[in-house]
């Protein structure tokens, strides 16, 4: 699984002109799932995300977690995170999981994040044409890949 985590002042996702989810301060997370990903990958990511200390403390130092600032999370499925651009100019998405693998794991990831956060996370709609708006705060953007745990 790959994620792009952006610390935001606010974020929202709109589908066919209707706002599906909106959050204030917190994380907007793009998540890409590949065929080999498992619940263990999702569990590792959830633990890391909930524990990330990237919110400012009283001294302006990134030292607080999302729990400590009572932040929110918006999760958007993003198969293009697994784009391969090795050959030519048209990306290949062959590594991205098919719906029968990706949807249950995406739903599991969102449920586990909600449990860790102690409140519901906002979501998009898997496979929909989504319009995502956000105000990146910092900017702070962190990428993680469960196949390359750095």
PDB file of C-alpha atoms in Angstrom:
ATOM      1  CA  UNK A   1       0.000   0.000   0.000  1.00  0.00           C
ATOM      2  CA  UNK A   2       1.124   3.484  -0.758  1.00  0.00           C
ATOM      3  CA  UNK A   3      -0.121   6.634   0.881  1.00  0.00           C
ATOM      4  CA  UNK A   4       0.444  10.328   0.410  1.00  0.00           C
ATOM      5  CA  UNK A   5      -0.402  12.133   3.634  1.00  0.00           C
ATOM      6  CA  UNK A   6      -0.939  15.870   3.538  1.00  0.00           C
ATOM      7  CA  UNK A   7      -1.387  17.948   6.662  1.00  0.00           C
ATOM      8  CA  UNK A   8      -4.312  20.218   5.852  1.00  0.00           C
ATOM      9  CA  UNK A   9      -6.190  23.163   7.279  1.00  0.00           C
ATOM     10  CA  UNK A  10      -9.254  21.795   5.482  1.00  0.00           C
ATOM     11  CA  UNK A  11     -10.098  19.329   2.718  1.00  0.00           C
ATOM     12  CA  UNK A  12     -13.158  18.054   0.872  1.00  0.00           C
ATOM     13  CA  UNK A  13     -14.203  15.645  -1.848  1.00  0.00           C
ATOM     14  CA  UNK A  14     -17.043  16.336  -4.276  1.00  0.00           C
ATOM     15  CA  UNK A  15     -18.699  13.780  -6.550  1.00  0.00           C
ATOM     16  CA  UNK A  16     -21.052  14.899  -9.332  1.00  0.00           C
ATOM     17  CA  UNK A  17     -21.376  18.340  -7.750  1.00  0.00           C
ATOM     18  CA  UNK A  18     -22.238  17.028  -4.267  1.00  0.00           C
ATOM     19  CA  UNK A  19     -19.832  17.280  -1.339  1.00  0.00           C
ATOM     20  CA  UNK A  20     -19.346  13.703  -0.068  1.00  0.00           C
ATOM     21  CA  UNK A  21     -16.972  14.522   2.815  1.00  0.00           C
ATOM     22  CA  UNK A  22     -15.278  17.574   4.290  1.00  0.00           C
ATOM     23  CA  UNK A  23     -12.852  17.990   7.172  1.00  0.00           C
ATOM     24  CA  UNK A  24     -11.138  20.789   9.025  1.00  0.00           C
ATOM     25  CA  UNK A  25      -7.588  20.462  10.431  1.00  0.00           C
ATOM     26  CA  UNK A  26      -6.035  17.047   9.958  1.00  0.00           C
ATOM     27  CA  UNK A  27      -4.815  14.700   7.230  1.00  0.00           C
ATOM     28  CA  UNK A  28      -5.973  14.260   3.656  1.00  0.00           C
ATOM     29  CA  UNK A  29      -4.693  10.831   2.665  1.00  0.00           C
ATOM     30  CA  UNK A  30      -4.445   9.392  -0.837  1.00  0.00           C
ATOM     31  CA  UNK A  31      -4.174   5.591  -0.704  1.00  0.00           C
ATOM     32  CA  UNK A  32      -3.153   3.218  -3.476  1.00  0.00           C
ATOM     33  CA  UNK A  33      -3.558  -0.536  -3.127  1.00  0.00           C
ATOM     34  CA  UNK A  34      -1.804  -3.258  -5.108  1.00  0.00           C
ATOM     35  CA  UNK A  35      -2.685  -6.948  -5.473  1.00  0.00           C
ATOM     36  CA  UNK A  36      -0.127  -8.153  -2.899  1.00  0.00           C
ATOM     37  CA  UNK A  37      -1.352  -5.821  -0.126  1.00  0.00           C
ATOM     38  CA  UNK A  38      -2.918  -7.293   3.008  1.00  0.00           C
ATOM     39  CA  UNK A  39      -4.616  -6.227   6.221  1.00  0.00           C
ATOM     40  CA  UNK A  40      -1.187  -6.312   7.860  1.00  0.00           C
ATOM     41  CA  UNK A  41      -0.084  -3.549   5.470  1.00  0.00           C
ATOM     42  CA  UNK A  42      -3.154  -1.499   6.407  1.00  0.00           C
ATOM     43  CA  UNK A  43      -2.558  -2.095  10.126  1.00  0.00           C
ATOM     44  CA  UNK A  44       1.061  -0.911   9.857  1.00  0.00           C
ATOM     45  CA  UNK A  45       0.018   2.236   7.999  1.00  0.00           C
ATOM     46  CA  UNK A  46      -2.791   3.044  10.440  1.00  0.00           C
ATOM     47  CA  UNK A  47      -0.438   2.787  13.400  1.00  0.00           C
ATOM     48  CA  UNK A  48       2.160   5.011  11.703  1.00  0.00           C
ATOM     49  CA  UNK A  49      -0.410   7.587  10.571  1.00  0.00           C
ATOM     50  CA  UNK A  50      -2.106   7.927  13.961  1.00  0.00           C
ATOM     51  CA  UNK A  51       1.295   8.296  15.645  1.00  0.00           C
ATOM     52  CA  UNK A  52       2.843  10.781  13.172  1.00  0.00           C
ATOM     53  CA  UNK A  53       4.031  13.817  15.081  1.00  0.00           C
ATOM     54  CA  UNK A  54       3.695  16.529  12.438  1.00  0.00           C
ATOM     55  CA  UNK A  55       1.418  19.052  14.151  1.00  0.00           C
ATOM     56  CA  UNK A  56       2.906  22.064  15.902  1.00  0.00           C
ATOM     57  CA  UNK A  57       3.248  22.193  19.666  1.00  0.00           C
ATOM     58  CA  UNK A  58       3.123  25.393  21.707  1.00  0.00           C
ATOM     59  CA  UNK A  59       6.689  26.215  20.559  1.00  0.00           C
ATOM     60  CA  UNK A  60       5.902  25.830  16.855  1.00  0.00           C
ATOM     61  CA  UNK A  61       7.763  22.509  16.654  1.00  0.00           C
ATOM     62  CA  UNK A  62       6.168  19.569  14.812  1.00  0.00           C
ATOM     63  CA  UNK A  63       5.769  17.413  17.899  1.00  0.00           C
ATOM     64  CA  UNK A  64       2.058  16.528  18.196  1.00  0.00           C
ATOM     65  CA  UNK A  65       0.056  13.672  16.695  1.00  0.00           C
ATOM     66  CA  UNK A  66      -3.346  13.946  15.069  1.00  0.00           C
ATOM     67  CA  UNK A  67      -4.865  12.613  18.312  1.00  0.00           C
ATOM     68  CA  UNK A  68      -3.266  15.405  20.338  1.00  0.00           C
ATOM     69  CA  UNK A  69      -4.760  18.110  18.112  1.00  0.00           C
ATOM     70  CA  UNK A  70      -8.147  16.367  17.797  1.00  0.00           C
ATOM     71  CA  UNK A  71      -7.635  16.347  14.031  1.00  0.00           C
ATOM     72  CA  UNK A  72      -9.686  14.756  11.286  1.00  0.00           C
ATOM     73  CA  UNK A  73      -8.872  12.452   8.385  1.00  0.00           C
ATOM     74  CA  UNK A  74     -10.151  12.303   4.805  1.00  0.00           C
ATOM     75  CA  UNK A  75      -9.161   9.166   2.841  1.00  0.00           C
ATOM     76  CA  UNK A  76      -9.307   9.075  -0.957  1.00  0.00           C
ATOM     77  CA  UNK A  77      -8.638   5.940  -3.033  1.00  0.00           C
ATOM     78  CA  UNK A  78      -5.969   6.650  -5.644  1.00  0.00           C
ATOM     79  CA  UNK A  79      -4.970   3.782  -7.947  1.00  0.00           C
ATOM     80  CA  UNK A  80      -2.650   6.106  -9.878  1.00  0.00           C
ATOM     81  CA  UNK A  81      -0.179   6.005  -6.956  1.00  0.00           C
ATOM     82  CA  UNK A  82       0.938   2.692  -8.481  1.00  0.00           C
ATOM     83  CA  UNK A  83       1.579   4.159 -11.932  1.00  0.00           C
ATOM     84  CA  UNK A  84       4.566   2.765 -13.754  1.00  0.00           C
ATOM     85  CA  UNK A  85       6.256   5.259 -16.057  1.00  0.00           C
ATOM     86  CA  UNK A  86       9.212   3.077 -16.979  1.00  0.00           C
ATOM     87  CA  UNK A  87       8.231   2.699 -20.641  1.00  0.00           C
ATOM     88  CA  UNK A  88       6.854   5.409 -22.869  1.00  0.00           C
ATOM     89  CA  UNK A  89       4.739   8.343 -21.786  1.00  0.00           C
ATOM     90  CA  UNK A  90       1.457   6.620 -20.985  1.00  0.00           C
ATOM     91  CA  UNK A  91       1.508   5.314 -17.390  1.00  0.00           C
ATOM     92  CA  UNK A  92       0.658   1.682 -16.751  1.00  0.00           C
ATOM     93  CA  UNK A  93      -1.504   0.803 -13.762  1.00  0.00           C
ATOM     94  CA  UNK A  94      -0.978  -2.944 -13.928  1.00  0.00           C
ATOM     95  CA  UNK A  95       0.256  -3.052 -10.303  1.00  0.00           C
ATOM     96  CA  UNK A  96      -2.905  -1.440  -8.938  1.00  0.00           C
ATOM     97  CA  UNK A  97      -5.272  -3.945  -7.338  1.00  0.00           C
ATOM     98  CA  UNK A  98      -8.535  -4.861  -9.012  1.00  0.00           C
ATOM     99  CA  UNK A  99     -11.783  -3.865  -7.297  1.00  0.00           C
ATOM    100  CA  UNK A 100     -12.325  -7.275  -5.650  1.00  0.00           C
ATOM    101  CA  UNK A 101      -9.057  -6.842  -3.698  1.00  0.00           C
ATOM    102  CA  UNK A 102      -8.873  -3.071  -3.395  1.00  0.00           C
ATOM    103  CA  UNK A 103     -12.372  -2.208  -2.160  1.00  0.00           C
ATOM    104  CA  UNK A 104     -12.408  -4.534   0.889  1.00  0.00           C
ATOM    105  CA  UNK A 105      -8.873  -3.439   1.866  1.00  0.00           C
ATOM    106  CA  UNK A 106      -9.734   0.245   1.375  1.00  0.00           C
ATOM    107  CA  UNK A 107     -12.817  -0.193   3.588  1.00  0.00           C
ATOM    108  CA  UNK A 108     -10.755  -2.051   6.195  1.00  0.00           C
ATOM    109  CA  UNK A 109      -8.104   0.711   6.153  1.00  0.00           C
ATOM    110  CA  UNK A 110     -10.772   3.392   6.687  1.00  0.00           C
ATOM    111  CA  UNK A 111     -12.411   1.433   9.530  1.00  0.00           C
ATOM    112  CA  UNK A 112      -9.079   0.875  11.284  1.00  0.00           C
ATOM    113  CA  UNK A 113      -8.145   4.557  10.919  1.00  0.00           C
ATOM    114  CA  UNK A 114     -11.534   5.488  12.413  1.00  0.00           C
ATOM    115  CA  UNK A 115     -10.922   3.182  15.363  1.00  0.00           C
ATOM    116  CA  UNK A 116      -7.437   4.599  15.942  1.00  0.00           C
ATOM    117  CA  UNK A 117      -8.662   8.175  15.601  1.00  0.00           C
ATOM    118  CA  UNK A 118     -11.689   7.630  17.803  1.00  0.00           C
ATOM    119  CA  UNK A 119     -14.065   9.153  15.259  1.00  0.00           C
ATOM    120  CA  UNK A 120     -15.290   8.581  11.743  1.00  0.00           C
ATOM    121  CA  UNK A 121     -12.948   9.405   8.873  1.00  0.00           C
ATOM    122  CA  UNK A 122     -14.262  11.062   5.746  1.00  0.00           C
ATOM    123  CA  UNK A 123     -14.063   9.123   2.492  1.00  0.00           C
ATOM    124  CA  UNK A 124     -14.513   9.514  -1.191  1.00  0.00           C
ATOM    125  CA  UNK A 125     -16.202   6.909  -3.361  1.00  0.00           C
ATOM    126  CA  UNK A 126     -14.092   4.106  -4.752  1.00  0.00           C
ATOM    127  CA  UNK A 127     -13.847   4.382  -8.540  1.00  0.00           C
ATOM    128  CA  UNK A 128     -15.787   7.649  -8.788  1.00  0.00           C
ATOM    129  CA  UNK A 129     -14.651  10.788 -10.606  1.00  0.00           C
ATOM    130  CA  UNK A 130     -13.813  12.864  -7.539  1.00  0.00           C
ATOM    131  CA  UNK A 131     -12.903  16.504  -7.172  1.00  0.00           C
ATOM    132  CA  UNK A 132     -10.614  16.922  -4.175  1.00  0.00           C
ATOM    133  CA  UNK A 133      -9.884  20.315  -2.654  1.00  0.00           C
ATOM    134  CA  UNK A 134      -7.442  20.989   0.144  1.00  0.00           C
ATOM    135  CA  UNK A 135      -5.353  23.627   1.792  1.00  0.00           C
ATOM    136  CA  UNK A 136      -2.001  21.995   2.537  1.00  0.00           C
ATOM    137  CA  UNK A 137      -0.748  23.361   5.846  1.00  0.00           C
ATOM    138  CA  UNK A 138       3.012  23.883   5.921  1.00  0.00           C
ATOM    139  CA  UNK A 139       3.185  22.413   3.374  1.00  0.00           C
ATOM    140  CA  UNK A 140       3.640  19.042   5.044  1.00  0.00           C
ATOM    141  CA  UNK A 141       3.444  16.027   2.726  1.00  0.00           C
ATOM    142  CA  UNK A 142       4.670  12.555   3.661  1.00  0.00           C
ATOM    143  CA  UNK A 143       4.766   9.464   1.447  1.00  0.00           C
ATOM    144  CA  UNK A 144       4.798   5.925   2.815  1.00  0.00           C
ATOM    145  CA  UNK A 145       4.937   2.548   1.095  1.00  0.00           C
ATOM    146  CA  UNK A 146       4.479  -0.697   3.009  1.00  0.00           C
ATOM    147  CA  UNK A 147       6.841  -2.412   0.557  1.00  0.00           C
ATOM    148  CA  UNK A 148       9.592   0.111   1.403  1.00  0.00           C
ATOM    149  CA  UNK A 149       9.338   0.922   5.101  1.00  0.00           C
ATOM    150  CA  UNK A 150      11.761   3.786   5.663  1.00  0.00           C
TER     151      UNK A 150
END
